[in-house]
Amino acid sequence: MTAPRPTPQLATSLIHHPYQPPAGFAGTAVAVHKASTILFPSMDAVRQRDWAFKTSYTYGLHGTPTSFVLEERLAHLEGARHCLLAPSGLAAVTLVNLALLHPGDEVLLPLNLYGPNQEFIADCLGDFGVTHAFYDPLDAADLAARIQPSTRLVWLEAAGSISMEFPDLAGLLAVCNARGVLTALDNTWGAGLAFAPFDLTGPDGQPLRLDVSVHALTKYPSGGGDVLMGSVCTRDDDMLKTLKRRHMQLGLGVGMNDVEAVLRGLPSIAVRYQAQDRAARQLAHFLAGHEAVAQVLHPALPDAPGHAYWQQICGQAANDWGGQGAAAGIFSFVPHAAWTSAHIDRFCEALQLFGIGYSWGGPQSLVMAYDLQGRAQRPGAQHVRGARVIRLCIGLEHPDDLQADLAQALAQVHPH
Ligand SMILES: *Cc1c(COP(=O)(O)O)cnc(C)c1O
């Protein structure tokens, strides 16, 4: 008798997947197939082609065996059934907006939504007669009060990528489900590892429906800081058709060498996510105890806005380490009230290992300063002790070296 095999964790199943190399060649890496033209065996095969469900190949823009494998892997990672690739995370976001919103529709946005998504909706879609309004992601009742008959889509993001509030994700989804409003989650932070976005449940254990998940593959899946790509995942066949039609019309293609780079990153995503989480929490605790720091904004820290929601959604993560839940390796802190913007600039420039730059999930740690002034309505504003925040994206350096780097930069800058 053999023991029943447990369902493998993502760290395992992302490596042991059903890719079939060519007969007689048992290489483990997925081959790179590039094409614009793909030949059909007959005119009948042309007529039978199925661009939506990937039962056949039609033209390079609609995928090759290489991109089909990546799409299948990403759908697996996020617990979806279908996936489409886009040339950047932002292109994946705009694809969702362009596929789901029409003149006269309203879209509701969390106050801390990824900035370029807000800008696209307000500027570009505003020109096409789509209206938008904001809601507080920490308050499901606020969202419920804002839904109108014209509300078609609600964007969700967990956690906010600068101020790091973790939303009441289950509460927000429950409101949208009850009101029949479509939901799209920017899942770049969770990456399919901190929680399973399509398998969330409500307070009574009822399954919660998520229509679409968007992922900036630029971050964790690539892991190299050298690729731009995005994905859109869904469980729903009709939603796939809607997305795929717009995807075709927009001509969104990705290069197969970039697809190969992401395929190369995926087998290590779970351990990288864990390592960066562990290092980020070490540094977050270090900063929380430093006199130059007014507050650390990391959803796993008890006084961070949305901490209880993080605990509820990510506390039992499949990718957990040591029973402490899972979080991305990115957080912000509010410096001491005596710090001016000149102090902040000096701090960022005094760091030796942290580079000044955007993005995250790569090997090198990064720092960036943001001014939340003018976003007075931001969620959890009453919990955040200051308007200026410094965001740290933790790479794969040794965390003790990163901690020493933060310590020396703080010592240089903090007015004693
Ligand atoms: C980086 C990022 C994006 C956009 O990804 P790009 O590939 O840089 O266009 C979207 N959402 C979030 C939360 C991100 O961090």
CSV table of C-alpha atoms and ligand atoms in Angstrom, one decimal:
chain,number,residue,atom,x,y,z
A,1,MET,CA,0.0,0.0,0.0
A,2,THR,CA,1.3,3.4,-0.8
A,3,ALA,CA,0.5,6.4,1.4
A,4,PRO,CA,-1.9,9.0,-0.2
A,5,ARG,CA,0.1,11.7,-1.8
A,6,PRO,CA,-0.6,15.2,-0.3
A,7,THR,CA,-1.3,18.0,-2.7
A,8,PRO,CA,2.1,19.5,-3.4
A,9,GLN,CA,2.9,23.1,-2.3
A,10,LEU,CA,3.4,25.7,-5.0
A,11,ALA,CA,7.1,25.6,-4.4
A,12,THR,CA,7.0,22.0,-5.6
A,13,SER,CA,4.3,22.1,-8.2
A,14,LEU,CA,5.9,25.1,-10.0
A,15,ILE,CA,8.9,22.8,-10.7
A,16,HIS,CA,7.1,19.5,-11.3
A,17,HIS,CA,4.7,20.5,-14.0
A,18,PRO,CA,3.3,18.7,-17.0
A,19,TYR,CA,5.6,20.2,-19.7
A,20,GLN,CA,6.5,17.6,-22.3
A,21,PRO,CA,9.8,18.1,-24.0
A,22,PRO,CA,10.3,16.7,-27.5
A,23,ALA,CA,10.3,12.9,-27.6
A,24,GLY,CA,13.8,11.5,-26.7
A,25,PHE,CA,15.0,14.8,-25.2
A,26,ALA,CA,14.3,15.0,-21.5
A,27,GLY,CA,15.6,18.6,-20.9
A,28,THR,CA,13.8,20.2,-17.9
A,29,ALA,CA,13.8,23.7,-19.3
A,30,VAL,CA,11.0,24.8,-21.6
A,31,ALA,CA,12.2,25.3,-25.2
A,32,VAL,CA,12.0,28.8,-26.7
A,33,HIS,CA,9.7,28.8,-29.7
A,34,LYS,CA,9.5,32.0,-31.7
A,35,ALA,CA,7.1,32.8,-34.5
A,36,SER,CA,5.1,35.3,-36.3
A,37,THR,CA,3.8,33.0,-39.0
A,38,ILE,CA,2.6,29.6,-37.9
A,39,LEU,CA,1.7,27.3,-40.8
A,40,PHE,CA,-1.6,25.5,-41.0
A,41,PRO,CA,-1.7,21.9,-42.3
A,42,SER,CA,-4.9,22.6,-44.4
A,43,MET,CA,-7.5,25.2,-45.2
A,44,ASP,CA,-9.9,23.3,-43.0
A,45,ALA,CA,-7.4,23.7,-40.1
A,46,VAL,CA,-7.6,27.5,-40.8
A,47,ARG,CA,-11.3,27.4,-40.4
A,48,GLN,CA,-11.2,25.3,-37.2
A,49,ARG,CA,-8.7,27.6,-35.5
A,50,ASP,CA,-9.6,28.6,-31.9
A,51,TRP,CA,-7.8,31.7,-30.8
A,52,ALA,CA,-9.5,31.9,-27.4
A,53,PHE,CA,-9.0,28.6,-25.8
A,54,LYS,CA,-5.5,27.7,-27.0
A,55,THR,CA,-6.4,24.4,-28.5
A,56,SER,CA,-4.2,25.3,-31.5
A,57,TYR,CA,-1.6,27.8,-32.7
A,58,THR,CA,-2.7,30.5,-35.2
A,59,TYR,CA,-0.2,33.4,-35.3
A,60,GLY,CA,2.7,34.4,-33.1
A,61,LEU,CA,0.8,37.2,-31.4
A,62,HIS,CA,-1.6,34.7,-30.0
A,63,GLY,CA,1.1,32.5,-28.5
A,64,THR,CA,3.6,29.8,-29.1
A,65,PRO,CA,4.3,26.6,-27.1
A,66,THR,CA,6.6,28.6,-24.9
A,67,SER,CA,4.1,31.3,-23.9
A,68,PHE,CA,1.3,28.7,-23.5
A,69,VAL,CA,3.5,27.0,-20.9
A,70,LEU,CA,4.1,30.2,-19.0
A,71,GLU,CA,0.3,31.0,-19.1
A,72,GLU,CA,-0.5,27.6,-17.8
A,73,ARG,CA,2.1,28.0,-15.0
A,74,LEU,CA,0.8,31.4,-14.0
A,75,ALA,CA,-2.8,30.2,-14.0
A,76,HIS,CA,-1.6,27.4,-11.7
A,77,LEU,CA,0.3,29.9,-9.4
A,78,GLU,CA,-2.8,32.1,-9.0
A,79,GLY,CA,-5.3,29.3,-8.8
A,80,ALA,CA,-7.0,30.4,-12.0
A,81,ARG,CA,-7.9,28.5,-15.2
A,82,HIS,CA,-6.9,30.9,-17.9
A,83,CYS,CA,-4.1,33.4,-18.3
A,84,LEU,CA,-3.1,36.1,-20.9
A,85,LEU,CA,0.3,37.7,-21.1
A,86,ALA,CA,0.9,41.4,-21.7
A,87,PRO,CA,4.1,43.4,-22.4
A,88,SER,CA,4.1,45.0,-18.9
A,89,GLY,CA,2.1,44.9,-15.7
A,90,LEU,CA,0.6,48.3,-16.6
A,91,ALA,CA,-0.4,46.9,-20.0
A,92,ALA,CA,-2.2,44.0,-18.2
A,93,VAL,CA,-4.0,46.6,-16.0
A,94,THR,CA,-5.1,48.7,-19.0
A,95,LEU,CA,-6.2,45.5,-20.9
A,96,VAL,CA,-8.6,44.7,-18.0
A,97,ASN,CA,-9.9,48.3,-18.0
A,98,LEU,CA,-10.4,48.4,-21.8
A,99,ALA,CA,-12.0,45.0,-21.9
A,100,LEU,CA,-14.5,45.5,-19.1
A,101,LEU,CA,-15.5,49.2,-19.1
A,102,HIS,CA,-17.7,51.0,-21.6
A,103,PRO,CA,-19.1,54.6,-21.9
A,104,GLY,CA,-21.5,55.3,-19.1
A,105,ASP,CA,-19.9,52.8,-16.7
A,106,GLU,CA,-18.4,53.7,-13.4
A,107,VAL,CA,-15.3,52.0,-11.9
A,108,LEU,CA,-14.6,52.2,-8.2
A,109,LEU,CA,-10.9,52.5,-7.1
A,110,PRO,CA,-9.3,52.0,-3.7
A,111,LEU,CA,-7.7,55.2,-2.5
A,112,ASN,CA,-4.3,53.6,-2.5
A,113,LEU,CA,-4.6,52.0,-6.0
A,114,TYR,CA,-1.4,51.7,-8.1
A,115,GLY,CA,-0.9,55.2,-9.4
A,116,PRO,CA,-0.5,54.6,-13.1
A,117,ASN,CA,-3.8,52.6,-13.1
A,118,GLN,CA,-5.6,55.6,-11.5
A,119,GLU,CA,-4.1,57.8,-14.1
A,120,PHE,CA,-5.1,55.6,-17.0
A,121,ILE,CA,-8.7,55.5,-15.8
A,122,ALA,CA,-9.0,59.2,-14.9
A,123,ASP,CA,-7.3,60.5,-18.1
A,124,CYS,CA,-7.7,58.0,-20.9
A,125,LEU,CA,-10.9,56.3,-20.0
A,126,GLY,CA,-12.3,59.6,-18.8
A,127,ASP,CA,-12.1,60.7,-22.4
A,128,PHE,CA,-14.2,57.8,-23.4
A,129,GLY,CA,-17.0,58.5,-21.0
A,130,VAL,CA,-16.0,56.1,-18.1
A,131,THR,CA,-16.4,57.7,-14.7
A,132,HIS,CA,-14.6,56.7,-11.5
A,133,ALA,CA,-14.8,57.3,-7.8
A,134,PHE,CA,-12.7,56.2,-4.8
A,135,TYR,CA,-13.5,54.1,-1.8
A,136,ASP,CA,-11.7,53.3,1.4
A,137,PRO,CA,-10.2,49.8,1.1
A,138,LEU,CA,-10.3,49.4,4.9
A,139,ASP,CA,-14.0,49.9,5.1
A,140,ALA,CA,-16.3,47.6,3.2
A,141,ALA,CA,-19.4,49.6,4.3
A,142,ASP,CA,-17.9,52.6,2.5
A,143,LEU,CA,-17.6,50.6,-0.7
A,144,ALA,CA,-21.2,49.3,-0.3
A,145,ALA,CA,-22.4,52.9,0.0
A,146,ARG,CA,-20.7,54.0,-3.2
A,147,ILE,CA,-21.9,51.3,-5.5
A,148,GLN,CA,-24.5,52.7,-8.0
A,149,PRO,CA,-26.4,51.1,-10.8
A,150,SER,CA,-23.7,52.3,-13.2
A,151,THR,CA,-20.9,50.7,-11.2
A,152,ARG,CA,-19.5,47.9,-13.4
A,153,LEU,CA,-16.1,47.2,-11.9
A,154,VAL,CA,-14.3,47.5,-8.6
A,155,TRP,CA,-10.5,47.4,-8.5
A,156,LEU,CA,-8.8,45.8,-5.5
A,157,GLU,CA,-5.2,45.9,-4.4
A,158,ALA,CA,-3.6,44.0,-1.5
A,159,ALA,CA,-1.6,45.6,0.0
A,160,GLY,CA,-1.3,49.2,-1.2
A,161,SER,CA,2.0,49.5,-2.9
A,162,ILE,CA,3.3,52.6,-1.1
A,163,SER,CA,1.4,53.1,2.2
A,164,MET,CA,1.0,49.3,2.6
A,165,GLU,CA,-2.5,49.2,4.1
A,166,PHE,CA,-3.9,45.7,3.7
A,167,PRO,CA,-7.6,46.0,2.7
A,168,ASP,CA,-10.6,44.2,4.0
A,169,LEU,CA,-10.3,41.9,1.0
A,170,ALA,CA,-13.0,39.4,2.0
A,171,GLY,CA,-15.4,42.1,3.1
A,172,LEU,CA,-14.9,44.1,-0.2
A,173,LEU,CA,-15.4,40.9,-2.3
A,174,ALA,CA,-18.5,40.0,-0.4
A,175,VAL,CA,-20.0,43.4,-1.1
A,176,CYS,CA,-19.2,43.2,-4.8
A,177,ASN,CA,-20.5,39.7,-5.1
A,178,ALA,CA,-23.8,40.6,-3.4
A,179,ARG,CA,-24.2,43.6,-5.7
A,180,GLY,CA,-23.2,41.8,-8.9
A,181,VAL,CA,-20.3,44.0,-9.6
A,182,LEU,CA,-17.2,42.7,-11.4
A,183,THR,CA,-13.9,42.5,-9.4
A,184,ALA,CA,-10.3,42.9,-10.5
A,185,LEU,CA,-7.4,42.4,-8.1
A,186,ASP,CA,-3.9,43.8,-8.7
A,187,ASN,CA,-2.2,40.8,-7.2
A,188,THR,CA,1.4,41.8,-7.7
A,189,TRP,CA,2.1,42.0,-3.9
A,190,GLY,CA,0.6,38.6,-3.0
A,191,ALA,CA,2.1,37.1,-6.2
A,192,GLY,CA,-0.1,34.0,-5.8
A,193,LEU,CA,1.9,33.0,-2.7
A,194,ALA,CA,0.7,35.1,0.2
A,195,PHE,CA,-2.9,34.1,-0.4
A,196,ALA,CA,-5.0,32.2,-3.1
A,197,PRO,CA,-6.9,35.1,-4.7
A,198,PHE,CA,-9.6,32.9,-6.4
A,199,ASP,CA,-10.2,30.8,-3.2
A,200,LEU,CA,-11.0,33.4,-0.6
A,201,THR,CA,-14.0,32.8,1.7
A,202,GLY,CA,-16.3,35.1,3.6
A,203,PRO,CA,-17.1,35.1,7.3
A,204,ASP,CA,-19.6,32.3,6.9
A,205,GLY,CA,-17.2,30.2,4.9
A,206,GLN,CA,-19.0,31.1,1.6
A,207,PRO,CA,-16.7,31.2,-1.4
A,208,LEU,CA,-16.0,34.7,-2.7
A,209,ARG,CA,-15.9,35.3,-6.4
A,210,LEU,CA,-12.9,37.2,-7.9
A,211,ASP,CA,-13.3,37.8,-11.7
A,212,VAL,CA,-9.8,38.8,-12.7
A,213,SER,CA,-6.4,38.9,-11.2
A,214,VAL,CA,-3.6,41.0,-12.6
A,215,HIS,CA,0.1,40.4,-11.9
A,216,ALA,CA,3.1,42.5,-12.7
A,217,LEU,CA,5.5,39.6,-13.7
A,218,THR,CA,8.2,42.3,-13.8
A,219,LYS,CA,8.4,41.9,-10.0
A,220,TYR,CA,8.5,38.4,-8.3
A,221,PRO,CA,7.9,36.0,-11.2
A,222,SER,CA,10.8,37.5,-13.2
A,223,GLY,CA,12.9,38.1,-10.1
A,224,GLY,CA,15.8,39.4,-12.1
A,225,GLY,CA,15.0,43.1,-12.4
A,226,ASP,CA,15.5,42.7,-16.1
A,227,VAL,CA,12.1,41.8,-17.7
A,228,LEU,CA,8.9,43.8,-18.1
A,229,MET,CA,5.7,41.6,-18.4
A,230,GLY,CA,2.2,41.3,-17.0
A,231,SER,CA,-0.5,38.7,-16.8
A,232,VAL,CA,-4.3,38.6,-16.5
A,233,CYS,CA,-5.8,35.5,-15.0
A,234,THR,CA,-9.4,34.4,-14.7
A,235,ARG,CA,-11.4,31.2,-13.9
A,236,ASP,CA,-14.3,32.2,-16.1
A,237,ASP,CA,-14.5,31.1,-19.8
A,238,ASP,CA,-16.7,34.0,-20.8
A,239,MET,CA,-14.4,36.4,-19.1
A,240,LEU,CA,-11.5,34.9,-20.9
A,241,LYS,CA,-13.3,35.5,-24.3
A,242,THR,CA,-14.0,39.1,-23.3
A,243,LEU,CA,-10.4,39.7,-22.3
A,244,LYS,CA,-8.9,37.8,-25.2
A,245,ARG,CA,-10.9,39.8,-27.8
A,246,ARG,CA,-9.5,43.1,-26.5
A,247,HIS,CA,-6.1,41.5,-26.2
A,248,MET,CA,-6.1,40.6,-29.9
A,249,GLN,CA,-7.5,44.0,-30.9
A,250,LEU,CA,-4.7,45.8,-29.0
A,251,GLY,CA,-2.0,43.6,-30.5
A,252,LEU,CA,-0.5,42.8,-27.1
A,253,GLY,CA,2.5,40.5,-27.8
A,254,VAL,CA,5.4,39.4,-25.6
A,255,GLY,CA,8.9,38.4,-26.8
A,256,MET,CA,9.7,34.7,-26.3
A,257,ASN,CA,13.1,35.4,-24.8
A,258,ASP,CA,11.4,37.4,-22.1
A,259,VAL,CA,8.9,34.6,-21.6
A,260,GLU,CA,11.9,32.3,-21.2
A,261,ALA,CA,13.3,34.6,-18.5
A,262,VAL,CA,10.1,34.5,-16.5
A,263,LEU,CA,9.9,30.7,-17.0
A,264,ARG,CA,13.4,30.6,-15.5
A,265,GLY,CA,12.3,32.7,-12.6
A,266,LEU,CA,9.2,30.8,-11.6
A,267,PRO,CA,10.8,27.7,-10.1
A,268,SER,CA,12.5,29.8,-7.5
A,269,ILE,CA,9.7,32.3,-6.8
A,270,ALA,CA,8.5,30.6,-3.6
A,271,VAL,CA,11.9,30.5,-2.0
A,272,ARG,CA,12.7,34.1,-3.2
A,273,TYR,CA,9.4,35.3,-1.8
A,274,GLN,CA,10.1,33.7,1.5
A,275,ALA,CA,13.6,35.0,1.7
A,276,GLN,CA,12.7,38.5,0.9
A,277,ASP,CA,9.7,38.3,3.3
A,278,ARG,CA,12.0,37.1,6.1
A,279,ALA,CA,14.7,39.8,5.4
A,280,ALA,CA,12.0,42.5,5.1
A,281,ARG,CA,10.6,41.6,8.5
A,282,GLN,CA,14.0,41.6,10.1
A,283,LEU,CA,14.6,45.1,8.8
A,284,ALA,CA,11.1,46.3,9.6
A,285,HIS,CA,11.6,45.2,13.2
A,286,PHE,CA,15.0,46.9,13.3
A,287,LEU,CA,13.6,50.2,12.0
A,288,ALA,CA,10.6,50.0,14.4
A,289,GLY,CA,13.0,50.1,17.3
A,290,HIS,CA,15.1,53.0,15.9
A,291,GLU,CA,14.8,56.5,17.3
A,292,ALA,CA,14.9,58.1,13.8
A,293,VAL,CA,11.7,56.2,12.8
A,294,ALA,CA,8.2,57.4,13.6
A,295,GLN,CA,6.4,54.4,12.2
A,296,VAL,CA,6.9,51.3,10.1
A,297,LEU,CA,4.3,50.4,7.6
A,298,HIS,CA,4.4,46.7,7.1
A,299,PRO,CA,1.1,44.8,7.2
A,300,ALA,CA,2.6,42.0,9.4
A,301,LEU,CA,3.4,44.6,12.1
A,302,PRO,CA,0.5,44.9,14.6
A,303,ASP,CA,0.1,48.7,14.4
A,304,ALA,CA,0.1,48.9,10.6
A,305,PRO,CA,-3.2,49.9,9.0
A,306,GLY,CA,-5.1,46.8,7.9
A,307,HIS,CA,-2.9,44.4,10.0
A,308,ALA,CA,-6.0,42.4,11.2
A,309,TYR,CA,-7.1,41.9,7.5
A,310,TRP,CA,-3.6,40.8,6.6
A,311,GLN,CA,-3.7,38.3,9.5
A,312,GLN,CA,-7.1,37.0,8.2
A,313,ILE,CA,-6.0,36.6,4.6
A,314,CYS,CA,-2.3,35.9,4.7
A,315,GLY,CA,-1.9,34.4,8.3
A,316,GLN,CA,-2.2,30.9,7.0
A,317,ALA,CA,-0.5,31.3,3.7
A,318,ALA,CA,0.4,28.1,1.8
A,319,ASN,CA,3.9,29.7,1.4
A,320,ASP,CA,4.1,30.3,5.1
A,321,TRP,CA,7.3,30.1,7.0
A,322,GLY,CA,7.3,29.2,10.7
A,323,GLY,CA,3.6,30.0,11.2
A,324,GLN,CA,4.1,33.7,10.7
A,325,GLY,CA,2.0,34.2,7.6
A,326,ALA,CA,3.4,35.6,4.3
A,327,ALA,CA,4.1,39.1,3.0
A,328,ALA,CA,6.0,40.6,0.1
A,329,GLY,CA,9.5,41.9,0.8
A,330,ILE,CA,8.5,45.5,0.5
A,331,PHE,CA,7.5,48.0,3.2
A,332,SER,CA,7.6,51.7,4.0
A,333,PHE,CA,8.5,53.8,7.0
A,334,VAL,CA,7.7,57.3,8.3
A,335,PRO,CA,10.8,59.1,9.4
A,336,HIS,CA,11.1,61.1,12.6
A,337,ALA,CA,9.0,64.3,12.5
A,338,ALA,CA,12.2,66.4,12.6
A,339,TRP,CA,13.2,65.1,9.2
A,340,THR,CA,12.8,67.5,6.3
A,341,SER,CA,12.7,66.5,2.7
A,342,ALA,CA,16.5,67.3,2.6
A,343,HIS,CA,17.0,64.7,5.3
A,344,ILE,CA,15.1,62.2,3.3
A,345,ASP,CA,17.1,62.9,0.2
A,346,ARG,CA,20.4,62.6,2.2
A,347,PHE,CA,19.2,59.3,3.7
A,348,CYS,CA,18.4,57.8,0.3
A,349,GLU,CA,21.7,58.9,-1.1
A,350,ALA,CA,23.7,57.7,2.0
A,351,LEU,CA,22.6,54.1,1.5
A,352,GLN,CA,25.3,52.0,-0.1
A,353,LEU,CA,23.5,48.8,-0.9
A,354,PHE,CA,19.9,50.1,-1.6
A,355,GLY,CA,19.7,51.7,-5.0
A,356,ILE,CA,17.4,54.6,-5.7
A,357,GLY,CA,14.8,53.2,-8.1
A,358,TYR,CA,11.4,51.8,-8.9
A,359,SER,CA,10.2,48.3,-9.0
A,360,TRP,CA,10.8,45.4,-6.6
A,361,GLY,CA,11.2,41.6,-6.4
A,362,GLY,CA,14.6,41.7,-8.0
A,363,PRO,CA,18.1,40.8,-6.5
A,364,GLN,CA,19.0,44.3,-5.5
A,365,SER,CA,17.4,46.2,-2.7
A,366,LEU,CA,15.8,49.6,-3.6
A,367,VAL,CA,14.7,52.7,-1.9
A,368,MET,CA,12.3,55.4,-3.0
A,369,ALA,CA,10.7,58.4,-1.1
A,370,TYR,CA,7.1,59.4,-1.6
A,371,ASP,CA,5.1,62.4,-0.3
A,372,LEU,CA,1.5,61.4,0.6
A,373,GLN,CA,0.5,65.0,1.2
A,374,GLY,CA,-2.5,66.0,-0.8
A,375,ARG,CA,-3.7,62.4,-0.5
A,376,ALA,CA,-5.3,63.4,2.8
A,377,GLN,CA,-8.2,61.0,2.1
A,378,ARG,CA,-5.9,58.1,1.9
A,379,PRO,CA,-7.0,54.9,3.7
A,380,GLY,CA,-5.8,54.6,7.3
A,381,ALA,CA,-4.5,58.2,7.1
A,382,GLN,CA,-5.4,58.6,10.7
A,383,HIS,CA,-3.0,55.7,11.5
A,384,VAL,CA,-0.1,57.0,9.6
A,385,ARG,CA,2.2,59.3,11.6
A,386,GLY,CA,3.4,61.6,8.8
A,387,ALA,CA,3.0,62.5,5.2
A,388,ARG,CA,6.4,61.5,3.9
A,389,VAL,CA,7.3,57.9,3.6
A,390,ILE,CA,10.4,56.0,2.5
A,391,ARG,CA,9.7,52.7,0.8
A,392,LEU,CA,12.2,49.9,0.9
A,393,CYS,CA,12.2,46.9,-1.5
A,394,ILE,CA,14.3,44.1,-0.2
A,395,GLY,CA,16.4,42.2,-2.5
A,396,LEU,CA,18.5,39.0,-2.0
A,397,GLU,CA,21.5,40.5,-0.2
A,398,HIS,CA,22.3,39.2,3.3
A,399,PRO,CA,19.8,40.9,5.6
A,400,ASP,CA,22.5,41.7,8.2
A,401,ASP,CA,24.4,43.7,5.5
A,402,LEU,CA,21.2,45.6,4.6
A,403,GLN,CA,20.6,46.3,8.3
A,404,ALA,CA,24.1,47.7,8.7
A,405,ASP,CA,23.5,49.8,5.6
A,406,LEU,CA,20.3,51.3,7.1
A,407,ALA,CA,22.0,51.9,10.4
A,408,GLN,CA,24.9,53.8,8.9
A,409,ALA,CA,22.6,55.9,6.7
A,410,LEU,CA,20.3,56.7,9.7
A,411,ALA,CA,23.4,57.6,11.8
A,412,GLN,CA,24.6,60.0,9.1
A,413,VAL,CA,21.3,61.8,8.7
A,414,HIS,CA,19.3,61.7,11.9
A,415,PRO,CA,19.7,65.1,13.7
A,416,HIS,CA,20.7,64.1,17.2
B,1,LIG,C1,5.0,47.4,-10.9
B,1,LIG,C2,3.5,47.3,-10.7
B,1,LIG,C3,2.6,47.3,-11.8
B,1,LIG,C4,3.1,47.6,-13.2
B,1,LIG,O1,4.0,46.7,-13.7
B,1,LIG,P1,5.0,47.1,-14.8
B,1,LIG,O2,5.5,45.9,-15.4
B,1,LIG,O3,6.1,48.0,-14.2
B,1,LIG,O4,4.2,47.9,-15.8
B,1,LIG,C5,1.3,47.2,-11.5
B,1,LIG,N1,0.8,47.1,-10.2
B,1,LIG,C6,1.7,47.0,-9.2
B,1,LIG,C7,1.1,46.9,-7.8
B,1,LIG,C8,3.0,47.1,-9.4
B,1,LIG,O5,3.9,47.1,-8.3
